[in-house]
PDB file of C-alpha atoms in Angstrom:
ATOM      1  CA  MET A  13      66.813  86.460 110.381  1.00  0.00           C
ATOM      2  CA  THR A  14      69.552  87.952 112.536  1.00  0.00           C
ATOM      3  CA  ASP A  15      73.150  87.831 111.391  1.00  0.00           C
ATOM      4  CA  PHE A  16      73.848  85.355 114.211  1.00  0.00           C
ATOM      5  CA  ALA A  17      71.080  83.015 113.074  1.00  0.00           C
ATOM      6  CA  ALA A  18      72.014  83.445 109.414  1.00  0.00           C
ATOM      7  CA  LEU A  19      75.670  82.733 110.053  1.00  0.00           C
ATOM      8  CA  SER A  20      74.869  79.624 112.060  1.00  0.00           C
ATOM      9  CA  THR A  21      73.768  78.109 108.735  1.00  0.00           C
ATOM     10  CA  LEU A  22      77.363  78.382 107.499  1.00  0.00           C
ATOM     11  CA  ILE A  23      78.029  74.958 108.995  1.00  0.00           C
ATOM     12  CA  GLY A  24      77.265  73.257 105.706  1.00  0.00           C
ATOM     13  CA  ALA A  25      78.632  76.104 103.592  1.00  0.00           C
ATOM     14  CA  GLY A  26      82.045  76.149 105.182  1.00  0.00           C
ATOM     15  CA  LEU A  27      82.577  78.386 108.177  1.00  0.00           C
ATOM     16  CA  THR A  28      86.355  78.537 107.729  1.00  0.00           C
ATOM     17  CA  PRO A  29      86.399  79.947 104.157  1.00  0.00           C
ATOM     18  CA  SER A  30      83.612  82.365 105.102  1.00  0.00           C
ATOM     19  CA  LEU A  31      85.573  83.609 108.118  1.00  0.00           C
ATOM     20  CA  THR A  32      88.695  83.890 105.974  1.00  0.00           C
ATOM     21  CA  PHE A  33      86.916  85.961 103.321  1.00  0.00           C
ATOM     22  CA  LEU A  34      85.351  88.336 105.847  1.00  0.00           C
ATOM     23  CA  TYR A  35      88.576  88.671 107.853  1.00  0.00           C
ATOM     24  CA  GLN A  36      90.629  89.413 104.721  1.00  0.00           C
ATOM     25  CA  ARG A  37      88.219  92.250 103.819  1.00  0.00           C
ATOM     26  CA  LEU A  38      88.579  93.553 107.376  1.00  0.00           C
ATOM     27  CA  GLU A  39      92.383  93.543 107.262  1.00  0.00           C
ATOM     28  CA  ARG A  40      92.403  95.108 103.808  1.00  0.00           C
ATOM     29  CA  LEU A  41      90.180  97.976 104.971  1.00  0.00           C
ATOM     30  CA  LEU A  42      92.218  98.631 108.103  1.00  0.00           C
ATOM     31  CA  ASP A  43      95.565  98.377 106.317  1.00  0.00           C
ATOM     32  CA  ARG A  44      94.746 100.152 103.047  1.00  0.00           C
ATOM     33  CA  GLY A  45      91.789 102.362 103.934  1.00  0.00           C
ATOM     34  CA  GLY A  46      89.660 103.465 101.013  1.00  0.00           C
ATOM     35  CA  ASP A  47      91.682 101.789  98.254  1.00  0.00           C
ATOM     36  CA  PRO A  48      89.461  99.767  95.908  1.00  0.00           C
ATOM     37  CA  GLU A  49      90.017  96.018  95.830  1.00  0.00           C
ATOM     38  CA  ALA A  50      89.802  94.780  92.256  1.00  0.00           C
ATOM     39  CA  ASP A  51      90.503  91.082  92.716  1.00  0.00           C
ATOM     40  CA  PRO A  52      89.461  89.663  96.083  1.00  0.00           C
ATOM     41  CA  GLN A  53      89.615  85.899  96.371  1.00  0.00           C
ATOM     42  CA  ILE A  54      85.902  85.070  96.505  1.00  0.00           C
ATOM     43  CA  PRO A  55      85.034  81.723  98.095  1.00  0.00           C
ATOM     44  CA  SER A  56      82.648  79.384  96.310  1.00  0.00           C
ATOM     45  CA  GLU A  57      80.412  79.613  99.400  1.00  0.00           C
ATOM     46  CA  LEU A  58      79.519  83.225  98.552  1.00  0.00           C
ATOM     47  CA  THR A  59      76.246  83.339  96.596  1.00  0.00           C
ATOM     48  CA  GLY A  60      75.297  86.000  94.082  1.00  0.00           C
ATOM     49  CA  THR A  61      77.691  88.350  92.330  1.00  0.00           C
ATOM     50  CA  LEU A  62      79.738  91.130  93.850  1.00  0.00           C
ATOM     51  CA  ALA A  63      80.270  94.308  91.868  1.00  0.00           C
ATOM     52  CA  LEU A  64      84.027  94.691  91.496  1.00  0.00           C
ATOM     53  CA  PRO A  65      86.181  96.418  92.377  1.00  0.00           C
ATOM     54  CA  LEU A  66      85.066  96.413  95.989  1.00  0.00           C
ATOM     55  CA  GLN A  67      84.939 100.145  96.639  1.00  0.00           C
ATOM     56  CA  PRO A  68      84.550 101.197 100.265  1.00  0.00           C
ATOM     57  CA  ASP A  69      82.496 104.212 101.249  1.00  0.00           C
ATOM     58  CA  THR A  70      85.235 106.214 102.980  1.00  0.00           C
ATOM     59  CA  ALA A  71      82.792 108.031 105.283  1.00  0.00           C
ATOM     60  CA  GLU A  72      81.304 104.708 106.446  1.00  0.00           C
ATOM     61  CA  LEU A  73      84.794 103.290 106.882  1.00  0.00           C
ATOM     62  CA  ALA A  74      85.903 106.258 108.987  1.00  0.00           C
ATOM     63  CA  ALA A  75      82.777 106.029 111.149  1.00  0.00           C
ATOM     64  CA  ARG A  76      83.284 102.297 111.743  1.00  0.00           C
ATOM     65  CA  THR A  77      87.085 102.059 112.078  1.00  0.00           C
ATOM     66  CA  GLN A  78      87.093 101.724 115.860  1.00  0.00           C
ATOM     67  CA  GLU A  79      84.584  98.884 115.772  1.00  0.00           C
ATOM     68  CA  LEU A  80      86.494  97.223 112.921  1.00  0.00           C
ATOM     69  CA  GLU A  81      89.659  97.302 115.023  1.00  0.00           C
ATOM     70  CA  GLN A  82      87.792  95.654 117.920  1.00  0.00           C
ATOM     71  CA  LEU A  83      86.438  93.001 115.560  1.00  0.00           C
ATOM     72  CA  ARG A  84      89.940  92.314 114.229  1.00  0.00           C
ATOM     73  CA  ASP A  85      91.176  91.851 117.807  1.00  0.00           C
ATOM     74  CA  ALA A  86      88.330  89.455 118.577  1.00  0.00           C
ATOM     75  CA  LEU A  87      88.714  87.401 115.385  1.00  0.00           C
ATOM     76  CA  SER A  88      92.495  87.304 115.017  1.00  0.00           C
ATOM     77  CA  VAL A  89      92.827  84.224 117.266  1.00  0.00           C
ATOM     78  CA  TYR A  90      90.572  82.303 114.877  1.00  0.00           C
ATOM     79  CA  HIS A  91      92.273  83.617 111.760  1.00  0.00           C
ATOM     80  CA  ARG A  92      95.754  82.719 113.064  1.00  0.00           C
ATOM     81  CA  GLY A  93      94.555  79.233 114.070  1.00  0.00           C
ATOM     82  CA  ASN A  94      95.042  79.807 117.818  1.00  0.00           C
ATOM     83  CA  ALA A  95      91.380  78.999 118.527  1.00  0.00           C
ATOM     84  CA  PRO A  96      89.204  76.355 116.885  1.00  0.00           C
ATOM     85  CA  ILE A  97      86.611  77.502 114.374  1.00  0.00           C
ATOM     86  CA  ASP A  98      83.506  75.824 115.698  1.00  0.00           C
ATOM     87  CA  SER A  99      80.015  76.295 114.287  1.00  0.00           C
ATOM     88  CA  THR A 100      78.568  76.055 117.810  1.00  0.00           C
ATOM     89  CA  ASP A 101      80.739  78.916 119.100  1.00  0.00           C
ATOM     90  CA  ALA A 102      78.028  81.556 119.656  1.00  0.00           C
ATOM     91  CA  PRO A 103      80.469  84.436 120.411  1.00  0.00           C
ATOM     92  CA  LEU A 104      82.365  83.684 117.185  1.00  0.00           C
ATOM     93  CA  LEU A 105      79.144  83.667 115.146  1.00  0.00           C
ATOM     94  CA  ARG A 106      77.917  86.916 116.750  1.00  0.00           C
ATOM     95  CA  THR A 107      81.267  88.586 116.061  1.00  0.00           C
ATOM     96  CA  LEU A 108      81.220  87.400 112.436  1.00  0.00           C
ATOM     97  CA  GLY A 109      77.677  88.726 112.126  1.00  0.00           C
ATOM     98  CA  ARG A 110      78.803  92.153 113.367  1.00  0.00           C
ATOM     99  CA  LEU A 111      81.760  92.090 110.975  1.00  0.00           C
ATOM    100  CA  ARG A 112      79.602  91.162 108.010  1.00  0.00           C
ATOM    101  CA  SER A 113      77.080  93.859 108.860  1.00  0.00           C
ATOM    102  CA  ASN A 114      79.834  96.485 108.978  1.00  0.00           C
ATOM    103  CA  LEU A 115      81.401  95.270 105.736  1.00  0.00           C
ATOM    104  CA  GLU A 116      78.040  95.322 103.954  1.00  0.00           C
ATOM    105  CA  GLU A 117      77.455  98.943 104.952  1.00  0.00           C
ATOM    106  CA  ILE A 118      81.009  99.970 104.020  1.00  0.00           C
ATOM    107  CA  TYR A 119      80.923  98.254 100.613  1.00  0.00           C
ATOM    108  CA  GLY A 120      77.214  98.776  99.888  1.00  0.00           C
ATOM    109  CA  GLN A 121      76.937  95.109  98.965  1.00  0.00           C
ATOM    110  CA  ARG A 122      75.353  92.110 100.620  1.00  0.00           C
ATOM    111  CA  LEU A 123      77.681  89.254 101.515  1.00  0.00           C
ATOM    112  CA  THR A 124      75.552  86.109 101.541  1.00  0.00           C
ATOM    113  CA  PHE A 125      76.809  82.563 101.898  1.00  0.00           C
ATOM    114  CA  THR A 126      75.368  79.243 100.733  1.00  0.00           C
ATOM    115  CA  GLY A 127      72.524  78.021 102.899  1.00  0.00           C
ATOM    116  CA  GLU A 128      71.440  81.426 104.178  1.00  0.00           C
ATOM    117  CA  GLN A 129      67.876  82.613 103.747  1.00  0.00           C
ATOM    118  CA  ARG A 130      68.644  86.169 102.665  1.00  0.00           C
ATOM    119  CA  PRO A 131      69.095  88.002  99.355  1.00  0.00           C
ATOM    120  CA  PRO A 132      72.187  86.936  97.383  1.00  0.00           C
ATOM    121  CA  SER A 133      75.430  88.879  97.472  1.00  0.00           C
ATOM    122  CA  GLY A 134      75.479  92.011  95.399  1.00  0.00           C
ATOM    123  CA  PRO A 135      75.115  95.770  95.512  1.00  0.00           C
ATOM    124  CA  PHE A 136      72.376  97.478  97.484  1.00  0.00           C
ATOM    125  CA  VAL A 137      71.396 100.984  98.451  1.00  0.00           C
ATOM    126  CA  ARG A 138      69.408 102.081 101.518  1.00  0.00           C
ATOM    127  CA  GLN A 139      68.183 105.652 101.500  1.00  0.00           C
ATOM    128  CA  ARG A 140      66.077 107.332 104.161  1.00  0.00           C
ATOM    129  CA  THR A 141      65.216 110.868 103.135  1.00  0.00           C
ATOM    130  CA  GLU A 142      62.743 113.323 104.586  1.00  0.00           C
ATOM    131  CA  HIS A 143      62.693 115.815 101.731  1.00  0.00           C
ATOM    132  CA  VAL A 144      63.858 115.689  98.098  1.00  0.00           C
ATOM    133  CA  ALA A 145      63.961 119.092  96.402  1.00  0.00           C
ATOM    134  CA  GLY A 146      66.209 118.286  93.449  1.00  0.00           C
ATOM    135  CA  ARG A 147      67.237 114.871  92.264  1.00  0.00           C
ATOM    136  CA  GLN A 148      67.951 111.719  94.266  1.00  0.00           C
ATOM    137  CA  ILE A 149      69.099 108.476  92.649  1.00  0.00           C
ATOM    138  CA  GLY A 150      69.455 105.217  94.555  1.00  0.00           C
ATOM    139  CA  MET A 151      71.545 103.340  91.988  1.00  0.00           C
ATOM    140  CA  ASP A 152      72.838 104.250  88.548  1.00  0.00           C
ATOM    141  CA  ALA A 153      74.938 101.800  86.567  1.00  0.00           C
ATOM    142  CA  GLU A 154      76.700 101.328  83.296  1.00  0.00           C
ATOM    143  CA  GLU A 155      76.682  97.602  84.062  1.00  0.00           C
ATOM    144  CA  ILE A 156      76.103  95.607  87.243  1.00  0.00           C
ATOM    145  CA  THR A 157      75.612  91.880  86.840  1.00  0.00           C
ATOM    146  CA  GLY A 158      73.748  89.842  89.387  1.00  0.00           C
ATOM    147  CA  ALA A 159      71.410  90.915  92.146  1.00  0.00           C
ATOM    148  CA  ALA A 160      71.090  94.573  93.032  1.00  0.00           C
ATOM    149  CA  SER A 161      68.494  96.236  95.213  1.00  0.00           C
ATOM    150  CA  VAL A 162      67.416  99.665  96.367  1.00  0.00           C
ATOM    151  CA  GLU A 163      65.383 100.423  99.480  1.00  0.00           C
ATOM    152  CA  GLN A 164      64.106 103.983  99.633  1.00  0.00           C
ATOM    153  CA  GLU A 165      61.958 105.784 102.160  1.00  0.00           C
ATOM    154  CA  VAL A 166      61.078 109.322 101.165  1.00  0.00           C
ATOM    155  CA  ASP A 167      58.603 111.479 103.064  1.00  0.00           C
ATOM    156  CA  THR A 168      58.210 114.267 100.496  1.00  0.00           C
ATOM    157  CA  VAL A 169      59.326 114.887  96.917  1.00  0.00           C
ATOM    158  CA  GLU A 170      58.850 118.531  95.975  1.00  0.00           C
ATOM    159  CA  GLN A 171      57.111 119.428  92.752  1.00  0.00           C
ATOM    160  CA  GLY A 172      59.832 119.308  90.095  1.00  0.00           C
ATOM    161  CA  GLY A 173      61.929 116.984  92.284  1.00  0.00           C
ATOM    162  CA  THR A 174      62.917 113.502  91.188  1.00  0.00           C
ATOM    163  CA  ASN A 175      63.433 110.319  93.176  1.00  0.00           C
ATOM    164  CA  ILE A 176      64.809 107.407  91.149  1.00  0.00           C
ATOM    165  CA  GLY A 177      65.334 104.034  92.778  1.00  0.00           C
ATOM    166  CA  MET A 178      67.435 102.430  90.052  1.00  0.00           C
ATOM    167  CA  ARG A 179      68.531 103.553  86.621  1.00  0.00           C
ATOM    168  CA  ALA A 180      70.087 101.050  84.282  1.00  0.00           C
ATOM    169  CA  GLY A 181      72.521 100.728  81.509  1.00  0.00           C
ATOM    170  CA  ARG A 182      72.067  97.004  82.364  1.00  0.00           C
ATOM    171  CA  ILE A 183      72.003  95.989  86.020  1.00  0.00           C
ATOM    172  CA  GLY A 184      71.445  92.232  86.220  1.00  0.00           C
ATOM    173  CA  GLY A 185      70.984  89.121  84.182  1.00  0.00           C
ATOM    174  CA  SER A 186      73.071  87.714  81.387  1.00  0.00           C
ATOM    175  CA  PRO A 187      75.058  90.039  79.175  1.00  0.00           C
ATOM    176  CA  PRO A 188      73.744  90.476  75.643  1.00  0.00           C
ATOM    177  CA  THR A 189      75.292  88.108  73.110  1.00  0.00           C
TER     178      THR A 189
END
């Protein structure tokens, strides 16, 4: 499902709080760069569990800053209330889809809202590697609660090399009691 199609389901979930959440992440990144965000106001429409603090990948942020600035320009009229937030506004939904896609890559976490047919919010890793000679780890955690996923494509792992998708010191589920 494309981001546009997925976001069109936000009608029932609350398009306005979803836009607000995404736009606040956008402004935070552009205003504060790579600073972690320990306590974002997470709307009830967001499904799954985000790993906090939200820690941007500074290389991804740098590579996407120009597009993020264009997205802020396009969405600011909605955020300020100068244009109606309408679930049938295809350009708005496409722009939100582009924003979400950028934010997911920058934070390494899915941002999924109620009603969408996609994995729940939470950390993910995508690795595409031709050759592993030493050690490659997709995800390593002391503790991540909620959904987490790793997608790896590796052409060759040399003898003595290691490719680990996920290592855990607890990744999901309920904490031990």
